[in-house]
Amino acid sequence: MSRMPRHALIDDFLPGDLHGALLAYALAGEERFVPSLIAGENQGGYASDRRVAWYHEDHLGPLSEPFRAAITERLDELFPLVGMQPFPVARYELEMAAHRDGSYFKPHIDTLTQDRRKSSATDRVVSIVYYLHGRPRRFSGGNLALYPFSREAPVEIEPHDNRLIAFPAISLHEVRPVSAPEDFAGARFAVNCWLHRARD
Ligand SMILES: O=C(O)CCC(=O)C(=O)O
Ligand SMILES: [Fe+2]
C-alpha cells in the first residue's frame, strides 16, 4: 500500500479568461505583496529560516468569488482524490503568493495547531495550490515536494502554469528554493486555497 498522501493534480484547471485575470491581478499588484509571516512563531516576526515568500495584502480581491466558484464546481472530483469524505466547506481561505528569487518554504503542514487553532472556529482540512506564471517561465526550482508518511523520498510536483494540486492539509510538504530573475513578473505565483471544516 502506498504511503504517499493522496493528492489531486489537474492541469489546465482554469479557463483562459480567469487564468489571465488572476495573472494580470498578481502582476499589477507588485506594490501590494508583503512578506509572509508564520504566525505564532518567533513572536509573530518574520521567520525567514522557515519561509521566504510574499503574499498579496488584498488576497484575491475581486477574483475571490470566481476562483471560489471554480473550486466549488470541482469539489466532487477533489474530495475522493485527496482521500476524504466530502464535507460542507465552512470557509475558503484564499491567498495570492509570490515566490521570488531566493524564496522557499521548508517542510511544514498547513493544519492549524495550538494557538492558531484556538483562535479559529474552523479547521484547515484540504490544501489546494493553483500555480500561475508568465510564459515562457523564467524561474527555476520551486517544486512542491509532497512527503510520504514514511522516510521515503517525496513526490516532486512542478509548478506549471494553470496547474492545480490538492492534498490533505495534514501532510508534510515543502516549496523547494526558487531562482528567478530580479523583476517581479518572472516570479512563481500561486493561489493557496484552504478548505475549512466546522468543528462538531
Ligand atoms: O506554493 C506552494 O507550492 C505551496 C505553498 C505552501 O505550502 C503554503 O503556503 O502553505
Ligand atoms: Fe503549505
mmCIF file of N, CA and C in Angstrom, residues 76-155:
data_model
loop_
_atom_site.group_PDB
_atom_site.id
_atom_site.type_symbol
_atom_site.label_atom_id
_atom_site.label_comp_id
_atom_site.label_asym_id
_atom_site.label_seq_id
_atom_site.Cartn_x
_atom_site.Cartn_y
_atom_site.Cartn_z
ATOM 1 N N ASP A 76 -16.616 17.634 -6.021
ATOM 2 C CA ASP A 76 -16.980 16.209 -6.078
ATOM 3 C C ASP A 76 -15.829 15.368 -6.594
ATOM 4 N N GLU A 77 -15.020 15.997 -7.454
ATOM 5 C CA GLU A 77 -13.864 15.312 -8.019
ATOM 6 C C GLU A 77 -12.683 15.364 -7.030
ATOM 7 N N LEU A 78 -12.546 16.508 -6.334
ATOM 8 C CA LEU A 78 -11.366 16.704 -5.477
ATOM 9 C C LEU A 78 -11.386 15.855 -4.202
ATOM 10 N N PHE A 79 -12.536 15.766 -3.548
ATOM 11 C CA PHE A 79 -12.575 15.043 -2.267
ATOM 12 C C PHE A 79 -12.066 13.608 -2.396
ATOM 13 N N PRO A 80 -12.604 12.804 -3.342
ATOM 14 C CA PRO A 80 -12.077 11.429 -3.429
ATOM 15 C C PRO A 80 -10.597 11.378 -3.791
ATOM 16 N N LEU A 81 -10.126 12.305 -4.609
ATOM 17 C CA LEU A 81 -8.710 12.277 -4.991
ATOM 18 C C LEU A 81 -7.788 12.533 -3.800
ATOM 19 N N VAL A 82 -8.250 13.327 -2.827
ATOM 20 C CA VAL A 82 -7.418 13.549 -1.643
ATOM 21 C C VAL A 82 -7.764 12.552 -0.532
ATOM 22 N N GLY A 83 -8.635 11.597 -0.860
ATOM 23 C CA GLY A 83 -8.958 10.527 0.083
ATOM 24 C C GLY A 83 -9.827 10.977 1.230
ATOM 25 N N MET A 84 -10.716 11.926 0.952
ATOM 26 C CA MET A 84 -11.537 12.457 2.038
ATOM 27 C C MET A 84 -13.017 12.340 1.781
ATOM 28 N N GLN A 85 -13.708 12.098 2.869
ATOM 29 C CA GLN A 85 -15.163 12.120 2.873
ATOM 30 C C GLN A 85 -15.590 13.560 2.589
ATOM 31 N N PRO A 86 -16.491 13.780 1.621
ATOM 32 C CA PRO A 86 -16.938 15.159 1.374
ATOM 33 C C PRO A 86 -17.518 15.803 2.638
ATOM 34 N N PHE A 87 -17.309 17.101 2.792
ATOM 35 C CA PHE A 87 -17.892 17.841 3.919
ATOM 36 C C PHE A 87 -18.327 19.206 3.406
ATOM 37 N N PRO A 88 -19.283 19.829 4.082
ATOM 38 C CA PRO A 88 -19.664 21.184 3.665
ATOM 39 C C PRO A 88 -18.510 22.140 3.985
ATOM 40 N N VAL A 89 -18.086 22.917 3.006
ATOM 41 C CA VAL A 89 -16.939 23.801 3.219
ATOM 42 C C VAL A 89 -17.400 25.018 4.019
ATOM 43 N N ALA A 90 -16.861 25.153 5.242
ATOM 44 C CA ALA A 90 -17.279 26.233 6.134
ATOM 45 C C ALA A 90 -16.597 27.541 5.766
ATOM 46 N N ARG A 91 -15.436 27.432 5.134
ATOM 47 C CA ARG A 91 -14.684 28.642 4.761
ATOM 48 C C ARG A 91 -13.695 28.285 3.664
ATOM 49 N N TYR A 92 -13.548 29.172 2.682
ATOM 50 C CA TYR A 92 -12.490 29.063 1.692
ATOM 51 C C TYR A 92 -11.474 30.145 2.052
ATOM 52 N N GLU A 93 -10.334 29.750 2.562
ATOM 53 C CA GLU A 93 -9.295 30.726 2.919
ATOM 54 C C GLU A 93 -8.389 30.898 1.696
ATOM 55 N N LEU A 94 -8.301 32.118 1.197
ATOM 56 C CA LEU A 94 -7.593 32.350 -0.074
ATOM 57 C C LEU A 94 -6.402 33.275 0.120
ATOM 58 N N GLU A 95 -5.338 32.981 -0.591
ATOM 59 C CA GLU A 95 -4.118 33.786 -0.517
ATOM 60 C C GLU A 95 -3.460 33.787 -1.893
ATOM 61 N N MET A 96 -2.947 34.938 -2.310
ATOM 62 C CA MET A 96 -2.161 35.004 -3.553
ATOM 63 C C MET A 96 -0.702 35.160 -3.145
ATOM 64 N N ALA A 97 0.107 34.170 -3.463
ATOM 65 C CA ALA A 97 1.501 34.176 -3.018
ATOM 66 C C ALA A 97 2.450 34.373 -4.188
ATOM 67 N N ALA A 98 3.594 34.987 -3.898
ATOM 68 C CA ALA A 98 4.656 35.124 -4.899
ATOM 69 C C ALA A 98 5.942 34.581 -4.292
ATOM 70 N N HIS A 99 6.560 33.665 -4.997
ATOM 71 C CA HIS A 99 7.890 33.183 -4.619
ATOM 72 C C HIS A 99 8.862 33.775 -5.618
ATOM 73 N N ARG A 100 9.784 34.601 -5.109
ATOM 74 C CA ARG A 100 10.743 35.294 -5.974
ATOM 75 C C ARG A 100 12.122 34.671 -5.802
ATOM 76 N N ASP A 101 13.135 35.312 -6.378
ATOM 77 C CA ASP A 101 14.477 34.739 -6.284
ATOM 78 C C ASP A 101 14.844 34.530 -4.811
ATOM 79 N N GLY A 102 15.266 33.334 -4.465
ATOM 80 C CA GLY A 102 15.669 33.042 -3.082
ATOM 81 C C GLY A 102 14.528 32.619 -2.171
ATOM 82 N N SER A 103 13.297 32.552 -2.688
ATOM 83 C CA SER A 103 12.166 32.113 -1.851
ATOM 84 C C SER A 103 12.202 30.604 -1.632
ATOM 85 N N TYR A 104 11.587 30.198 -0.532
ATOM 86 C CA TYR A 104 11.413 28.766 -0.228
ATOM 87 C C TYR A 104 10.444 28.670 0.927
ATOM 88 N N PHE A 105 9.981 27.482 1.173
ATOM 89 C CA PHE A 105 9.165 27.222 2.362
ATOM 90 C C PHE A 105 9.533 25.817 2.818
ATOM 91 N N LYS A 106 10.225 25.743 3.948
ATOM 92 C CA LYS A 106 10.720 24.467 4.470
ATOM 93 C C LYS A 106 9.556 23.523 4.803
ATOM 94 N N PRO A 107 9.854 22.230 4.982
ATOM 95 C CA PRO A 107 8.773 21.260 5.237
ATOM 96 C C PRO A 107 7.861 21.694 6.388
ATOM 97 N N HIS A 108 6.578 21.599 6.150
ATOM 98 C CA HIS A 108 5.591 22.026 7.148
ATOM 99 C C HIS A 108 4.252 21.370 6.833
ATOM 100 N N ILE A 109 3.329 21.485 7.761
ATOM 101 C CA ILE A 109 1.943 21.107 7.490
ATOM 102 C C ILE A 109 1.112 22.390 7.546
ATOM 103 N N ASP A 110 -0.057 22.375 6.910
ATOM 104 C CA ASP A 110 -0.889 23.580 6.881
ATOM 105 C C ASP A 110 -1.955 23.589 7.978
ATOM 106 N N THR A 111 -2.181 22.440 8.588
ATOM 107 C CA THR A 111 -3.177 22.327 9.662
ATOM 108 C C THR A 111 -2.918 23.381 10.739
ATOM 109 N N LEU A 112 -3.959 24.028 11.180
ATOM 110 C CA LEU A 112 -3.807 24.998 12.274
ATOM 111 C C LEU A 112 -3.631 24.226 13.579
ATOM 112 N N THR A 113 -2.630 24.621 14.354
ATOM 113 C CA THR A 113 -2.379 23.918 15.615
ATOM 114 C C THR A 113 -2.244 24.943 16.743
ATOM 115 N N GLN A 114 -2.306 24.453 17.947
ATOM 116 C CA GLN A 114 -2.092 25.265 19.148
ATOM 117 C C GLN A 114 -2.888 26.574 19.112
ATOM 118 N N ASP A 115 -2.212 27.726 19.316
ATOM 119 C CA ASP A 115 -2.933 28.999 19.445
ATOM 120 C C ASP A 115 -3.686 29.366 18.170
ATOM 121 N N ARG A 116 -3.104 29.047 17.025
ATOM 122 C CA ARG A 116 -3.794 29.388 15.775
ATOM 123 C C ARG A 116 -5.093 28.602 15.663
ATOM 124 N N ARG A 117 -5.075 27.364 16.150
ATOM 125 C CA ARG A 117 -6.299 26.568 16.090
ATOM 126 C C ARG A 117 -7.320 27.129 17.078
ATOM 127 N N LYS A 118 -6.833 27.522 18.247
ATOM 128 C CA LYS A 118 -7.745 28.068 19.268
ATOM 129 C C LYS A 118 -8.428 29.330 18.774
ATOM 130 N N SER A 119 -7.718 30.117 17.964
ATOM 131 C CA SER A 119 -8.312 31.381 17.540
ATOM 132 C C SER A 119 -9.122 31.239 16.245
ATOM 133 N N SER A 120 -9.304 30.024 15.769
ATOM 134 C CA SER A 120 -10.123 29.820 14.568
ATOM 135 C C SER A 120 -11.291 28.894 14.912
ATOM 136 N N ALA A 121 -12.472 29.228 14.393
ATOM 137 C CA ALA A 121 -13.656 28.415 14.705
ATOM 138 C C ALA A 121 -13.730 27.169 13.817
ATOM 139 N N THR A 122 -12.893 27.138 12.780
ATOM 140 C CA THR A 122 -12.942 26.032 11.815
ATOM 141 C C THR A 122 -11.521 25.496 11.596
ATOM 142 N N ASP A 123 -11.435 24.302 11.025
ATOM 143 C CA ASP A 123 -10.124 23.682 10.782
ATOM 144 C C ASP A 123 -9.770 23.687 9.297
ATOM 145 N N ARG A 124 -8.489 23.932 9.015
ATOM 146 C CA ARG A 124 -7.984 23.756 7.643
ATOM 147 C C ARG A 124 -7.840 22.256 7.406
ATOM 148 N N VAL A 125 -8.519 21.759 6.406
ATOM 149 C CA VAL A 125 -8.528 20.307 6.195
ATOM 150 C C VAL A 125 -7.904 19.907 4.853
ATOM 151 N N VAL A 126 -8.204 20.684 3.816
ATOM 152 C CA VAL A 126 -7.639 20.382 2.489
ATOM 153 C C VAL A 126 -6.827 21.594 2.027
ATOM 154 N N SER A 127 -5.625 21.333 1.517
ATOM 155 C CA SER A 127 -4.789 22.385 0.933
ATOM 156 C C SER A 127 -4.861 22.276 -0.579
ATOM 157 N N ILE A 128 -5.105 23.415 -1.212
ATOM 158 C CA ILE A 128 -5.153 23.461 -2.676
ATOM 159 C C ILE A 128 -4.179 24.555 -3.110
ATOM 160 N N VAL A 129 -3.358 24.262 -4.096
ATOM 161 C CA VAL A 129 -2.453 25.279 -4.631
ATOM 162 C C VAL A 129 -2.644 25.325 -6.142
ATOM 163 N N TYR A 130 -2.872 26.527 -6.640
ATOM 164 C CA TYR A 130 -3.058 26.731 -8.079
ATOM 165 C C TYR A 130 -1.902 27.604 -8.566
ATOM 166 N N TYR A 131 -1.133 27.086 -9.518
ATOM 167 C CA TYR A 131 0.081 27.794 -9.980
ATOM 168 C C TYR A 131 -0.177 28.636 -11.209
ATOM 169 N N LEU A 132 0.519 29.768 -11.263
ATOM 170 C CA LEU A 132 0.438 30.594 -12.464
ATOM 171 C C LEU A 132 1.715 31.409 -12.621
ATOM 172 N N HIS A 133 2.084 31.633 -13.839
ATOM 173 C CA HIS A 133 3.270 32.438 -14.118
ATOM 174 C C HIS A 133 3.219 32.894 -15.566
ATOM 175 N N GLY A 134 4.013 33.944 -15.857
ATOM 176 C CA GLY A 134 4.098 34.420 -17.228
ATOM 177 C C GLY A 134 4.812 33.387 -18.099
ATOM 178 N N ARG A 135 4.454 33.363 -19.354
ATOM 179 C CA ARG A 135 5.121 32.427 -20.270
ATOM 180 C C ARG A 135 5.981 33.197 -21.248
ATOM 181 N N PRO A 136 7.174 32.689 -21.592
ATOM 182 C CA PRO A 136 7.732 31.443 -21.055
ATOM 183 C C PRO A 136 8.122 31.602 -19.583
ATOM 184 N N ARG A 137 8.194 30.489 -18.888
ATOM 185 C CA ARG A 137 8.543 30.509 -17.478
ATOM 186 C C ARG A 137 9.987 30.989 -17.314
ATOM 187 N N ARG A 138 10.207 31.920 -16.381
ATOM 188 C CA ARG A 138 11.546 32.474 -16.208
ATOM 189 C C ARG A 138 12.176 32.138 -14.859
ATOM 190 N N PHE A 139 11.467 31.395 -14.033
ATOM 191 C CA PHE A 139 12.112 30.966 -12.780
ATOM 192 C C PHE A 139 12.478 29.491 -12.911
ATOM 193 N N SER A 140 13.378 29.047 -12.028
ATOM 194 C CA SER A 140 13.635 27.610 -11.965
ATOM 195 C C SER A 140 13.534 27.182 -10.506
ATOM 196 N N GLY A 141 13.479 25.886 -10.281
ATOM 197 C CA GLY A 141 13.254 25.368 -8.926
ATOM 198 C C GLY A 141 11.798 25.582 -8.546
ATOM 199 N N GLY A 142 11.540 25.650 -7.235
ATOM 200 C CA GLY A 142 10.177 25.920 -6.791
ATOM 201 C C GLY A 142 9.240 24.735 -6.894
ATOM 202 N N ASN A 143 9.797 23.513 -7.013
ATOM 203 C CA ASN A 143 8.899 22.347 -6.987
ATOM 204 C C ASN A 143 8.206 22.264 -5.633
ATOM 205 N N LEU A 144 7.015 21.717 -5.637
ATOM 206 C CA LEU A 144 6.358 21.350 -4.387
ATOM 207 C C LEU A 144 6.779 19.914 -4.094
ATOM 208 N N ALA A 145 7.392 19.683 -2.939
ATOM 209 C CA ALA A 145 7.738 18.315 -2.543
ATOM 210 C C ALA A 145 6.689 17.854 -1.540
ATOM 211 N N LEU A 146 6.046 16.746 -1.861
ATOM 212 C CA LEU A 146 4.981 16.206 -1.007
ATOM 213 C C LEU A 146 5.522 14.915 -0.384
ATOM 214 N N TYR A 147 5.617 14.908 0.938
ATOM 215 C CA TYR A 147 6.292 13.800 1.626
ATOM 216 C C TYR A 147 5.345 12.667 1.965
ATOM 217 N N PRO A 148 5.837 11.428 1.821
ATOM 218 C CA PRO A 148 5.026 10.275 2.231
ATOM 219 C C PRO A 148 5.026 10.136 3.753
ATOM 220 N N PHE A 149 4.136 9.299 4.257
ATOM 221 C CA PHE A 149 4.076 9.032 5.702
ATOM 222 C C PHE A 149 5.104 7.946 6.027
ATOM 223 N N SER A 150 6.314 8.167 5.620
ATOM 224 C CA SER A 150 7.406 7.210 5.812
ATOM 225 C C SER A 150 8.666 8.001 5.494
ATOM 226 N N ARG A 151 9.813 7.314 5.502
ATOM 227 C CA ARG A 151 11.041 8.071 5.258
ATOM 228 C C ARG A 151 11.498 7.980 3.812
ATOM 229 N N GLU A 152 10.557 7.660 2.924
ATOM 230 C CA GLU A 152 10.934 7.597 1.514
ATOM 231 C C GLU A 152 10.996 9.010 0.918
ATOM 232 N N ALA A 153 11.526 9.065 -0.303
ATOM 233 C CA ALA A 153 11.666 10.366 -0.975
ATOM 234 C C ALA A 153 10.296 10.963 -1.285
ATOM 235 N N PRO A 154 10.205 12.285 -1.263
ATOM 236 C CA PRO A 154 8.919 12.920 -1.603
ATOM 237 C C PRO A 154 8.628 12.866 -3.101
ATOM 238 N N VAL A 155 7.373 13.093 -3.433
ATOM 239 C CA VAL A 155 6.980 13.303 -4.825
ATOM 240 C C VAL A 155 7.278 14.766 -5.138
#
